[in-house]
XYZ file of C-alpha atoms in Angstrom:
236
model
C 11.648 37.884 -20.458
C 7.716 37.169 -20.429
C 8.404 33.349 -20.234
C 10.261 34.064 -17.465
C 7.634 36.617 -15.923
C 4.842 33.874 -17.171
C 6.512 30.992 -14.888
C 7.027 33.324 -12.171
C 3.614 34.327 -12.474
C 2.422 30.477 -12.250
C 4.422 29.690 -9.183
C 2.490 32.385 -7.356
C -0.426 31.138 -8.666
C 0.567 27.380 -7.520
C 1.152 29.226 -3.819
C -2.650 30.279 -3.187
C -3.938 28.814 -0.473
C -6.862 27.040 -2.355
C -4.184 25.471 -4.609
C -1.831 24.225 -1.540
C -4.813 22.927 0.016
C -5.710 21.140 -3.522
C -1.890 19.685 -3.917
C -2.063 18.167 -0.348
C -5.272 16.555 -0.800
C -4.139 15.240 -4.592
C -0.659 13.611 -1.868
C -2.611 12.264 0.806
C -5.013 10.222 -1.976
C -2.149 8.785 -3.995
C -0.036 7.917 -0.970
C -2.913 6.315 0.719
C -2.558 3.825 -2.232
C 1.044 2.943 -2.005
C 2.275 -0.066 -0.419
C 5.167 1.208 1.396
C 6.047 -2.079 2.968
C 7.329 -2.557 -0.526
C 11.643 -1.620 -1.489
C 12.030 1.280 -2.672
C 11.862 1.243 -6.239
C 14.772 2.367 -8.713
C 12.508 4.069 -11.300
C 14.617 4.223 -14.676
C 13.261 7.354 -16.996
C 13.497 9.513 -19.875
C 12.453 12.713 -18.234
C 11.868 14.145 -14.930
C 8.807 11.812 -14.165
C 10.989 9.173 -12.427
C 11.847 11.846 -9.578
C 8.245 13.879 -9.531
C 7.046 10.604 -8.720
C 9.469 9.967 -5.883
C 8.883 12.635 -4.257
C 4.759 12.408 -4.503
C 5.720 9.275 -2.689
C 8.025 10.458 -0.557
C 10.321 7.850 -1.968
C 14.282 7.812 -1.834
C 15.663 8.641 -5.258
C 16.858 5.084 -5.914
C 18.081 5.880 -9.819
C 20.399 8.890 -11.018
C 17.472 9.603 -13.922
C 16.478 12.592 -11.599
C 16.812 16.002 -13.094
C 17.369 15.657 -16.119
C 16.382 13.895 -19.374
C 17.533 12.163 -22.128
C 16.136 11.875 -26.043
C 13.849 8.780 -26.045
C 16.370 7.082 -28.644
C 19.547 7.708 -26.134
C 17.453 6.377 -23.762
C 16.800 2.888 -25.199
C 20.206 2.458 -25.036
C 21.139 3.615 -21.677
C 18.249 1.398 -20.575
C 19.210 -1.784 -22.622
C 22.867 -1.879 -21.612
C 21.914 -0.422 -18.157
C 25.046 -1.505 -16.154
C 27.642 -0.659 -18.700
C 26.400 2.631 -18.547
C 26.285 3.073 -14.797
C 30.084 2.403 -14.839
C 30.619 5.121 -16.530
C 31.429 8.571 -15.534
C 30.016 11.485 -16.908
C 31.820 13.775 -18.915
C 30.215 17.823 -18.899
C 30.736 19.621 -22.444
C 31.875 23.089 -22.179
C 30.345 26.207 -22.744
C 30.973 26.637 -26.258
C 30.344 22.943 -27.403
C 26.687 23.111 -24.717
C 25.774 26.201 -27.268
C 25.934 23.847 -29.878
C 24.467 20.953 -28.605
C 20.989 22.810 -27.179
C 21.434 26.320 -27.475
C 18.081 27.329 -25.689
C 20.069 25.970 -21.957
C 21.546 27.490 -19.635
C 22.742 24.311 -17.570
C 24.856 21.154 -17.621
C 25.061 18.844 -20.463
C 26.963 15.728 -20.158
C 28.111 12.975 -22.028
C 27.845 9.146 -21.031
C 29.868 6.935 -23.531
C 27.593 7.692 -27.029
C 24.920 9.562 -24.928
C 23.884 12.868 -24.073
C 22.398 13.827 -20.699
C 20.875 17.030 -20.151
C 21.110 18.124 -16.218
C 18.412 20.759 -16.532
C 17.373 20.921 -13.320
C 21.341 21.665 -11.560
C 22.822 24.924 -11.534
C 26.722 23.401 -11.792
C 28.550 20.229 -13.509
C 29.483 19.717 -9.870
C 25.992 19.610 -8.686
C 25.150 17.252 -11.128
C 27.680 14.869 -10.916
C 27.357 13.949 -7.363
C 23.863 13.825 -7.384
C 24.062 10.836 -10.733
C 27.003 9.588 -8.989
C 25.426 9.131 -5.391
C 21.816 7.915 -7.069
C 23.360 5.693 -9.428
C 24.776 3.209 -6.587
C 21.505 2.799 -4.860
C 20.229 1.467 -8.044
C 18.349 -2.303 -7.547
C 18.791 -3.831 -10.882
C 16.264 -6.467 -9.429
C 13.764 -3.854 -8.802
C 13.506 -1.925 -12.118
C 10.766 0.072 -13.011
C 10.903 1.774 -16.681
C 8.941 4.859 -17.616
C 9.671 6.115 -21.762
C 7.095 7.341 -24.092
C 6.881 6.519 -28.066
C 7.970 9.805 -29.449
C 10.678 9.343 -32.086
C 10.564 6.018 -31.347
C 10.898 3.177 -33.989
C 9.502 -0.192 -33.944
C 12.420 -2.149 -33.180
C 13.284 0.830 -30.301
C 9.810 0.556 -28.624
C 10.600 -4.088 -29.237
C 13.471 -3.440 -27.611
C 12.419 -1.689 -24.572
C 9.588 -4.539 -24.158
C 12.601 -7.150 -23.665
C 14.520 -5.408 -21.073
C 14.350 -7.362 -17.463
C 12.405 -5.514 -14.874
C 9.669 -5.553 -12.475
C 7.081 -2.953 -14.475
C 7.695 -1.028 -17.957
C 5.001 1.896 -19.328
C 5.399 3.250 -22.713
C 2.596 6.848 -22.775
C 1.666 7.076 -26.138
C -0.193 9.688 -27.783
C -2.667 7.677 -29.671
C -4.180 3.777 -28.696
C -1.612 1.296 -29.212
C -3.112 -2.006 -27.942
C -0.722 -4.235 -30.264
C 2.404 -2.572 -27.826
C 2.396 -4.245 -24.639
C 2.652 -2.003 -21.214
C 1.613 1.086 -23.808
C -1.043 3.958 -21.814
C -2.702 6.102 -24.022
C -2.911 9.486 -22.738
C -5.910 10.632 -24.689
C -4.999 14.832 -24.369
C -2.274 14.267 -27.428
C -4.281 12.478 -29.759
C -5.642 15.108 -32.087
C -1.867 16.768 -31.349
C -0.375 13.608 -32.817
C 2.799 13.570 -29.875
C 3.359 13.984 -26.356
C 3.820 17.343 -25.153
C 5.556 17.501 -21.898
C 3.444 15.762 -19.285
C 5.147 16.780 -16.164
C 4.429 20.380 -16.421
C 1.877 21.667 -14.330
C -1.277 22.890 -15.633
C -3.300 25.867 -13.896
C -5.001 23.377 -12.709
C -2.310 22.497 -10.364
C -1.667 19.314 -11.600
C 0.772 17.363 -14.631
C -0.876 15.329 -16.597
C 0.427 12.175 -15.715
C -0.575 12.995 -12.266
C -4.175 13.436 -14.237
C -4.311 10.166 -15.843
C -1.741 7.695 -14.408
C -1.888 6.069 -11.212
C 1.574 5.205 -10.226
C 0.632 4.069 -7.007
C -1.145 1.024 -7.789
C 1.205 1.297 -11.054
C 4.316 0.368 -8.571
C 2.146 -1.966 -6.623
C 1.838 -4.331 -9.242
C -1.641 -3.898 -9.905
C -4.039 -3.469 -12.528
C -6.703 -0.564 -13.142
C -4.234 2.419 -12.883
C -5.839 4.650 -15.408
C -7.579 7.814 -14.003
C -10.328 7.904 -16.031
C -10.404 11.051 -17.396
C -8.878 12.697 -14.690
C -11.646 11.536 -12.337
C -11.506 11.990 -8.298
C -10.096 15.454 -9.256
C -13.071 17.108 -9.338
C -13.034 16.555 -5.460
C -9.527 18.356 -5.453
């Protein structure tokens, strides 16, 4: 009940008018850097980032990871055998069997093959299904973008998501990990030791990858897209 009355609480909060006007200002910068003559992108992810992205853009979801999540170590897999995945077809657990798999959810979990997808942001299996289903043929396995972080990740996990062919890879990382190529260090976890969840919103009325990580010039293909320390959002 108060987590409920909390987030309810913070949407209201995130309806102000200061904090629209913030929000729009925070879309009109990071759009202004995105080269939209570009394809879309098919942005493969762990979490919900893939899609928040997307729609900062005001992208077409070009890849079914939209909704939902997936444990990092699931996701290595899905990622590294990409198209024997995709012709799969997702298979929703019951009630009983969801209760044992994550009892704190109240929404669809599905299986893919050895995998577990959790649809946390549908309300039905139905929902969910033709949403992966409709995204997952309008992925462009020659325009790949990969977005993980290093929690729970082993070495040879984290070697094997370097090798996978695509056009861009970042791996967020809680503490500086130069030796790991296409690793950002998001510098909020380090005394924390992990990643907390980065696409939450803050009272601040943004998520912290929107703080530190400029996708923008990130999908562009270009270098320098570190915020530094959340700079031009003082001007927010």
């Amino acid at each position: 009940m108060k987590t409920a009355l909390k987030s309810a609480l913070k949407e209201q909060w995130f309806r102000l008018p200061h904090m629209k006007r913030r929000r729009e200002r925070y879309l009109s910068w990071i759009r202004a850097q995105y080269d939209y003559s570009a394809k879309p992108p098919s942005i493969i992810t762990s979490s919900c980032i893939g899609g928040l992205i997307s729609h900062n853009l005001g992208l077409p979801f070009c890849s079914p990871t939209v909704n939902l999540w997936m444990d990092n170590r699931d996701f290595v897999k899905f990622a590294c055998d990409l198209k024997h995945y995709l012709s799969l077809e997702l298979s929703f657990l019951p009630p009983e069997e969801k209760e044992q798999t994550f009892p704190e959810g109240d929404f669809p979990i599905a299986k893919l093959d050895d995998l577990t997808v959790y649809c946390n942001h549908y309300h039905s299996d139905d929902e969910a299904k033709a949403a992966w289903n409709r995204r997952k043929e309008r992925v462009d396995y020659e325009n790949l973008y990969l977005i993980c972080d290093d929690n729970r990740l082993s070495d040879e996990e984290i070697t094997a998501l370097q090798q996978i062919p695509c056009k861009r890879m970042v791996l967020f990382t809680a503490k500086p990990r130069p030796q790991i190529p296409n690793s950002f260090w998001m510098k909020k976890y380090e005394k924390l030791g992990y990643l907390e969840n980065y696409n939450v919103r803050g009272l601040n009325g943004f998520r912290e990858f929107e703080r530190v990580f400029n996708y923008a010039r990130w999908l562009n293909g270009e270098g320098g897209f570190s915020i530094e320390e959340g700079r031009c959002f003082h001007q927010m």
